[in-house]
Short mmCIF file of C-alpha atoms and ligand atoms in Angstrom, two decimals:
data_model
loop_
_atom_site.label_atom_id
_atom_site.label_comp_id
_atom_site.label_asym_id
_atom_site.label_seq_id
_atom_site.Cartn_x
_atom_site.Cartn_y
_atom_site.Cartn_z
CA MET A 151 57.69 2.56 -88.30
CA LYS A 152 56.61 -1.12 -87.84
CA ASN A 153 53.63 -0.53 -90.09
CA LEU A 154 55.83 1.13 -92.77
CA GLU A 155 58.05 -1.94 -92.68
CA LYS A 156 55.04 -4.24 -93.04
CA LEU A 157 53.76 -2.19 -95.99
CA LYS A 158 57.17 -2.37 -97.66
CA ASN A 159 57.43 -6.12 -97.19
CA PHE A 160 53.84 -6.32 -98.52
CA ILE A 161 54.76 -4.50 -101.79
CA LEU A 162 57.93 -6.36 -102.20
CA ASP A 163 56.04 -9.56 -101.79
CA ILE A 164 53.65 -8.53 -104.57
CA LEU A 165 56.39 -7.43 -106.93
CA PHE A 166 58.87 -10.17 -106.26
CA PRO A 167 56.84 -13.37 -105.53
CA ILE A 168 59.84 -15.58 -105.33
CA LYS A 169 59.47 -17.71 -102.07
CA CYS A 170 57.40 -20.73 -101.49
CA LEU A 171 54.65 -19.98 -98.94
CA GLY A 172 55.03 -23.30 -97.38
CA CYS A 173 58.86 -23.67 -96.65
CA GLY A 174 60.36 -20.34 -97.79
CA ILE A 175 62.62 -21.82 -100.54
CA GLU A 176 63.41 -19.49 -103.24
CA LEU A 177 61.42 -19.93 -106.49
CA GLU A 178 62.77 -17.06 -108.56
CA ASN A 179 63.53 -19.20 -111.54
CA ALA A 180 60.17 -20.95 -111.67
CA GLU A 181 57.70 -20.00 -114.29
CA PRO A 182 54.86 -17.92 -112.88
CA LYS A 183 52.43 -20.76 -112.89
CA LYS A 184 54.77 -22.71 -110.57
CA ARG A 185 55.46 -19.95 -107.98
CA TRP A 186 53.87 -19.62 -104.56
CA ILE A 187 54.12 -23.32 -103.68
CA CYS A 188 57.18 -25.34 -104.45
CA PRO A 189 56.72 -28.92 -105.82
CA GLU A 190 57.90 -30.49 -102.53
CA CYS A 191 55.28 -28.55 -100.42
CA LEU A 192 52.67 -29.28 -103.10
CA LYS A 193 53.45 -33.02 -102.73
CA LYS A 194 53.41 -32.81 -98.78
CA ASN A 195 50.02 -31.07 -98.90
CA LYS A 196 47.83 -34.17 -98.26
CA ILE A 197 44.71 -34.35 -100.15
CA ARG A 198 41.64 -34.94 -97.89
CA GLU A 199 41.01 -38.52 -97.20
CA ASN A 200 37.59 -38.58 -95.87
CA GLN A 201 34.80 -36.55 -97.35
CA VAL A 202 31.82 -35.50 -95.22
CA CYS A 203 28.19 -34.83 -95.96
CA PRO A 204 27.72 -31.06 -96.66
CA ALA A 205 24.65 -30.78 -94.38
CA CYS A 206 25.64 -32.76 -91.16
CA GLU A 207 29.35 -32.75 -91.72
CA GLN A 208 29.56 -36.49 -90.73
CA PHE A 209 31.43 -39.00 -92.74
CA SER A 210 29.95 -39.75 -96.11
CA SER A 211 31.43 -41.79 -98.81
CA GLY A 212 32.69 -39.37 -101.65
CA GLY A 213 31.13 -36.46 -100.04
CA GLU A 214 27.60 -37.33 -101.01
CA THR A 215 24.71 -35.73 -99.13
CA HIS A 216 23.13 -38.34 -96.94
CA TYR A 217 19.75 -39.45 -97.98
CA ARG A 218 18.59 -38.39 -94.59
CA CYS A 219 20.08 -34.91 -94.96
CA LYS A 220 18.63 -34.05 -98.33
CA ASN A 221 15.91 -31.82 -96.84
CA GLN A 222 18.67 -29.59 -95.25
CA THR A 223 20.68 -28.64 -98.34
CA ALA A 224 20.07 -28.51 -102.20
CA LEU A 225 23.50 -29.91 -102.81
CA ASP A 226 23.91 -33.53 -103.99
CA GLY A 227 27.39 -33.50 -102.38
CA LEU A 228 30.55 -31.39 -101.68
CA TRP A 229 34.13 -32.27 -102.65
CA VAL A 230 36.85 -30.67 -100.50
CA ALA A 231 40.37 -31.07 -101.75
CA THR A 232 42.48 -30.40 -98.79
CA GLU A 233 42.63 -29.08 -95.23
CA TYR A 234 42.69 -25.33 -94.50
CA LYS A 235 44.83 -25.96 -91.48
CA TYR A 236 47.93 -26.67 -93.67
CA GLU A 237 49.75 -23.31 -93.36
CA ALA A 238 50.78 -23.11 -97.01
CA ILE A 239 47.19 -23.57 -98.03
CA SER A 240 45.71 -20.88 -95.87
CA GLU A 241 48.49 -18.40 -96.76
CA VAL A 242 47.94 -19.14 -100.57
CA ILE A 243 44.16 -18.77 -100.31
CA HIS A 244 44.48 -15.59 -98.28
CA LYS A 245 46.98 -14.11 -100.85
CA PHE A 246 44.60 -15.20 -103.65
CA LYS A 247 41.72 -13.49 -102.07
CA PHE A 248 43.13 -10.21 -100.82
CA ASN A 249 46.30 -9.55 -102.63
CA PHE A 250 44.95 -9.64 -106.20
CA ILE A 251 47.45 -12.24 -107.29
CA LYS A 252 45.91 -14.20 -110.18
CA ASP A 253 48.55 -16.78 -110.74
CA ILE A 254 47.80 -18.54 -107.34
CA SER A 255 44.87 -20.11 -109.27
CA PHE A 256 47.43 -22.49 -110.79
CA PRO A 257 48.78 -24.20 -107.71
CA LEU A 258 45.48 -24.23 -106.12
CA SER A 259 43.68 -25.85 -109.19
CA GLU A 260 46.59 -28.33 -109.26
CA ILE A 261 45.60 -29.39 -105.67
CA LEU A 262 42.00 -29.67 -106.77
CA ILE A 263 42.75 -31.79 -109.76
CA LYS A 264 45.06 -33.98 -107.78
CA SER A 265 42.44 -34.62 -105.06
CA ILE A 266 39.91 -35.64 -107.83
CA LEU A 267 42.15 -38.04 -109.55
CA GLU A 268 44.07 -39.62 -106.70
CA VAL A 269 41.37 -41.10 -104.74
CA GLU A 270 41.30 -44.99 -104.44
CA GLU A 271 37.93 -45.45 -105.66
CA TYR A 272 35.97 -43.21 -107.81
CA GLY A 273 32.52 -42.14 -106.54
CA ASP A 274 29.63 -40.13 -107.93
CA PHE A 275 31.52 -36.93 -107.96
CA GLN A 276 34.29 -38.50 -110.19
CA ASP A 277 31.61 -39.99 -112.46
CA LEU A 278 30.28 -36.62 -113.02
CA ILE A 279 33.34 -34.44 -113.32
CA LEU A 280 35.39 -37.04 -115.27
CA ALA A 281 32.65 -37.73 -117.63
CA ASN A 282 34.53 -36.21 -120.54
CA PHE A 283 38.09 -36.99 -119.50
CA SER A 284 40.45 -39.64 -120.34
CA GLN A 285 43.87 -39.80 -118.78
CA GLU A 286 45.21 -42.48 -121.26
CA SER A 287 47.70 -39.99 -122.81
CA GLU A 288 48.97 -38.68 -119.49
CA GLU A 289 51.90 -39.97 -117.66
CA GLU A 290 49.95 -41.63 -114.81
CA GLU A 291 47.87 -43.91 -116.65
CA ILE A 292 44.57 -44.34 -115.02
CA TYR A 293 42.04 -46.00 -117.35
CA ILE A 294 38.68 -44.43 -117.42
CA GLU A 295 35.92 -46.38 -119.02
CA LYS A 296 34.07 -44.00 -121.31
CA GLU A 297 31.07 -44.79 -123.34
CA LYS A 298 31.65 -43.72 -126.88
CA ASN A 299 29.58 -40.85 -128.15
CA LYS A 300 28.11 -40.29 -124.75
CA LYS A 301 27.51 -36.53 -124.60
CA THR A 302 28.52 -35.08 -121.23
CA GLU A 303 25.96 -33.28 -119.31
CA THR A 304 28.34 -31.76 -116.84
CA ILE A 305 29.13 -28.18 -116.64
CA ILE A 306 31.28 -25.93 -114.49
CA VAL A 307 29.85 -22.84 -112.78
CA PRO A 308 32.15 -20.47 -110.69
CA ILE A 309 30.48 -19.11 -107.59
CA PRO A 310 29.48 -15.55 -108.52
CA LEU A 311 30.99 -12.47 -106.90
CA TYR A 312 28.94 -9.38 -106.32
CA LYS A 313 29.79 -6.84 -109.12
CA ASN A 314 31.27 -4.27 -106.58
CA ARG A 315 33.66 -6.86 -105.19
CA TYR A 316 34.60 -8.03 -108.67
CA ASN A 317 35.31 -4.30 -109.75
CA TRP A 318 37.42 -3.87 -106.51
CA ARG A 319 39.44 -7.12 -106.97
CA GLY A 320 39.55 -7.13 -110.77
CA PHE A 321 38.89 -10.89 -110.95
CA ASN A 322 36.78 -13.62 -109.55
CA GLN A 323 39.08 -16.16 -108.03
CA ALA A 324 36.38 -18.86 -108.36
CA PHE A 325 36.26 -18.14 -112.16
CA LEU A 326 40.02 -18.72 -112.46
CA LEU A 327 39.98 -21.94 -110.57
CA SER A 328 36.83 -23.08 -112.63
CA LYS A 329 38.64 -22.29 -115.96
CA CYS A 330 41.67 -24.62 -114.91
CA ILE A 331 39.34 -27.31 -113.98
CA ALA A 332 37.19 -26.91 -117.10
CA ASP A 333 40.33 -27.08 -119.24
CA LYS A 334 41.82 -30.07 -117.59
CA PHE A 335 38.61 -32.19 -117.60
CA ASN A 336 37.32 -30.90 -120.95
CA LEU A 337 34.08 -29.49 -119.70
CA ASP A 338 32.15 -26.36 -120.53
CA ILE A 339 32.30 -23.42 -118.05
CA TYR A 340 29.57 -20.84 -117.65
CA ASP A 341 29.87 -17.73 -115.67
CA ASN A 342 26.80 -16.04 -117.41
CA LEU A 343 23.93 -17.99 -115.81
CA LEU A 344 24.16 -17.36 -112.03
CA PHE A 345 24.54 -14.18 -110.47
CA ARG A 346 24.73 -12.54 -107.05
CA ARG A 347 22.06 -10.18 -106.27
CA ARG A 348 23.52 -8.29 -103.32
CA SER A 349 26.62 -8.30 -101.22
CA THR A 350 26.56 -10.35 -98.11
CA LYS A 351 28.31 -10.36 -94.75
CA PRO A 352 31.20 -12.84 -94.95
CA GLN A 353 29.95 -16.21 -93.77
CA ALA A 354 33.09 -16.75 -91.72
CA LYS A 355 32.05 -13.97 -89.42
CA ILE A 356 28.64 -15.54 -88.56
CA ARG A 357 28.52 -18.26 -85.99
CA SER A 358 25.41 -20.14 -86.24
CA MET A 359 24.28 -22.12 -89.37
CA GLU A 360 20.84 -20.80 -89.15
CA LYS A 361 22.01 -17.23 -89.28
CA ARG A 362 24.34 -18.15 -92.11
CA LYS A 363 21.56 -19.62 -94.13
CA LYS A 364 19.50 -16.42 -93.45
CA ASN A 365 22.47 -14.21 -94.42
CA ILE A 366 22.74 -15.88 -97.91
CA LYS A 367 19.12 -16.53 -98.55
CA GLY A 368 17.90 -15.11 -101.80
CA ALA A 369 21.40 -13.78 -102.69
CA PHE A 370 21.65 -15.60 -106.09
CA PHE A 371 19.55 -15.55 -109.25
CA VAL A 372 19.53 -17.28 -112.51
CA SER A 373 19.81 -14.95 -115.57
CA GLU A 374 16.51 -14.27 -117.35
CA ARG A 375 18.35 -14.13 -120.77
CA SER A 376 16.86 -16.38 -123.37
CA GLY A 377 18.55 -19.76 -123.69
CA ILE A 378 19.97 -19.73 -120.22
CA LYS A 379 17.48 -22.02 -118.73
CA ASN A 380 18.06 -24.54 -121.43
CA LEU A 381 21.74 -24.55 -120.47
CA ILE A 382 20.77 -25.55 -116.94
CA LYS A 383 17.99 -27.99 -117.61
CA ASN A 384 19.04 -31.54 -116.80
CA LYS A 385 22.54 -30.79 -116.37
CA ASN A 386 25.00 -31.95 -113.71
CA ILE A 387 26.44 -28.81 -112.36
CA VAL A 388 29.68 -28.44 -110.42
CA ILE A 389 29.86 -25.06 -108.46
CA VAL A 390 33.58 -24.14 -107.81
CA ASP A 391 34.98 -21.83 -105.07
CA ASP A 392 38.23 -21.54 -103.40
CA VAL A 393 37.10 -21.93 -99.74
CA CYS A 394 33.98 -22.43 -98.04
CA THR A 395 32.92 -22.07 -94.34
CA THR A 396 29.67 -24.03 -94.18
CA SER A 397 28.01 -25.28 -97.29
CA ALA A 398 25.34 -22.55 -96.88
CA THR A 399 26.43 -20.47 -99.80
CA LEU A 400 27.01 -23.45 -102.14
CA GLY A 401 23.71 -24.81 -100.91
CA GLU A 402 21.94 -21.59 -101.83
CA CYS A 403 23.35 -21.58 -105.35
CA ALA A 404 22.28 -25.26 -105.76
CA LYS A 405 18.83 -24.35 -104.77
CA GLU A 406 18.56 -21.65 -107.52
CA LEU A 407 19.99 -23.99 -110.16
CA LYS A 408 17.71 -26.75 -109.16
CA LYS A 409 14.73 -24.43 -109.22
CA ASN A 410 15.66 -23.85 -112.92
CA GLY A 411 15.91 -27.51 -113.77
CA ALA A 412 19.56 -28.65 -112.96
CA LYS A 413 19.67 -32.38 -112.39
CA ASN A 414 22.63 -32.77 -109.89
CA VAL A 415 24.49 -29.97 -108.23
CA TRP A 416 27.84 -30.55 -106.42
CA GLY A 417 30.21 -28.09 -104.64
CA LEU A 418 33.95 -28.29 -105.36
CA VAL A 419 36.32 -26.31 -103.13
CA VAL A 420 39.98 -26.31 -102.21
CA ALA A 421 39.53 -26.27 -98.49
CA ARG A 422 36.90 -25.91 -95.85
CA ARG A 423 37.53 -23.30 -93.10
ZN1 LIG B 245 57.89 -25.27 -100.19
ZN1 LIG B 246 24.45 -35.80 -93.59
#
């Protein structure tokens, strides 16, 4: 009986997603893009103040990989927007992943965008992701110095899903987030250059960093199609995912992309578990 009740609520939640996952306030009149987290909870959700090095997880300005840690990861850095511990965030990410709700990509990408724009000082990551973006026309006026005619060399790549998983879920949540980021910052997005070779055990279920690295090793490959390598060569690449556990998966992607000539590779995630 209890399970039946649970199932009923589950279905109702999917059909009538009208409550904020943070505070429970009704959002039935909100447009679909604004559902799931109310504006108040979105505001309350603090962006992460201190970024850490993706390899050693110690403080590092702007999330850059320490020079001394470069031999442990192919990532040049990792930008984490917020904390997984916020209930609304973990709820939303969970719903996004397992309940097939595409619109959740909107509040999550809003959090990503906010975290990128609202830091006090722009670092390497901002230089790279805002290379093609100017906020002059937007309401919060942040002036970004832009060299005229400078062609941006930054592209967005969603972390690929294994095709069985894609078929099961019907969408790649990393692609939906990537799309919002690319649209906002006026960057190109490519989901046809990096692929996942096999399905892997969820990283969250593996304890040691060494085993995680082993689990994901060789899981990604760059397409052999003509022209693909030219797209990667000398580019700054931002790999997007909703949540990461360690940086092992992003690091493995970075390794493949760098093998194929990428200049800088950064990870961008909503939260770290
Ligand atoms: Zn709320
Ligand atoms: Zn480090």
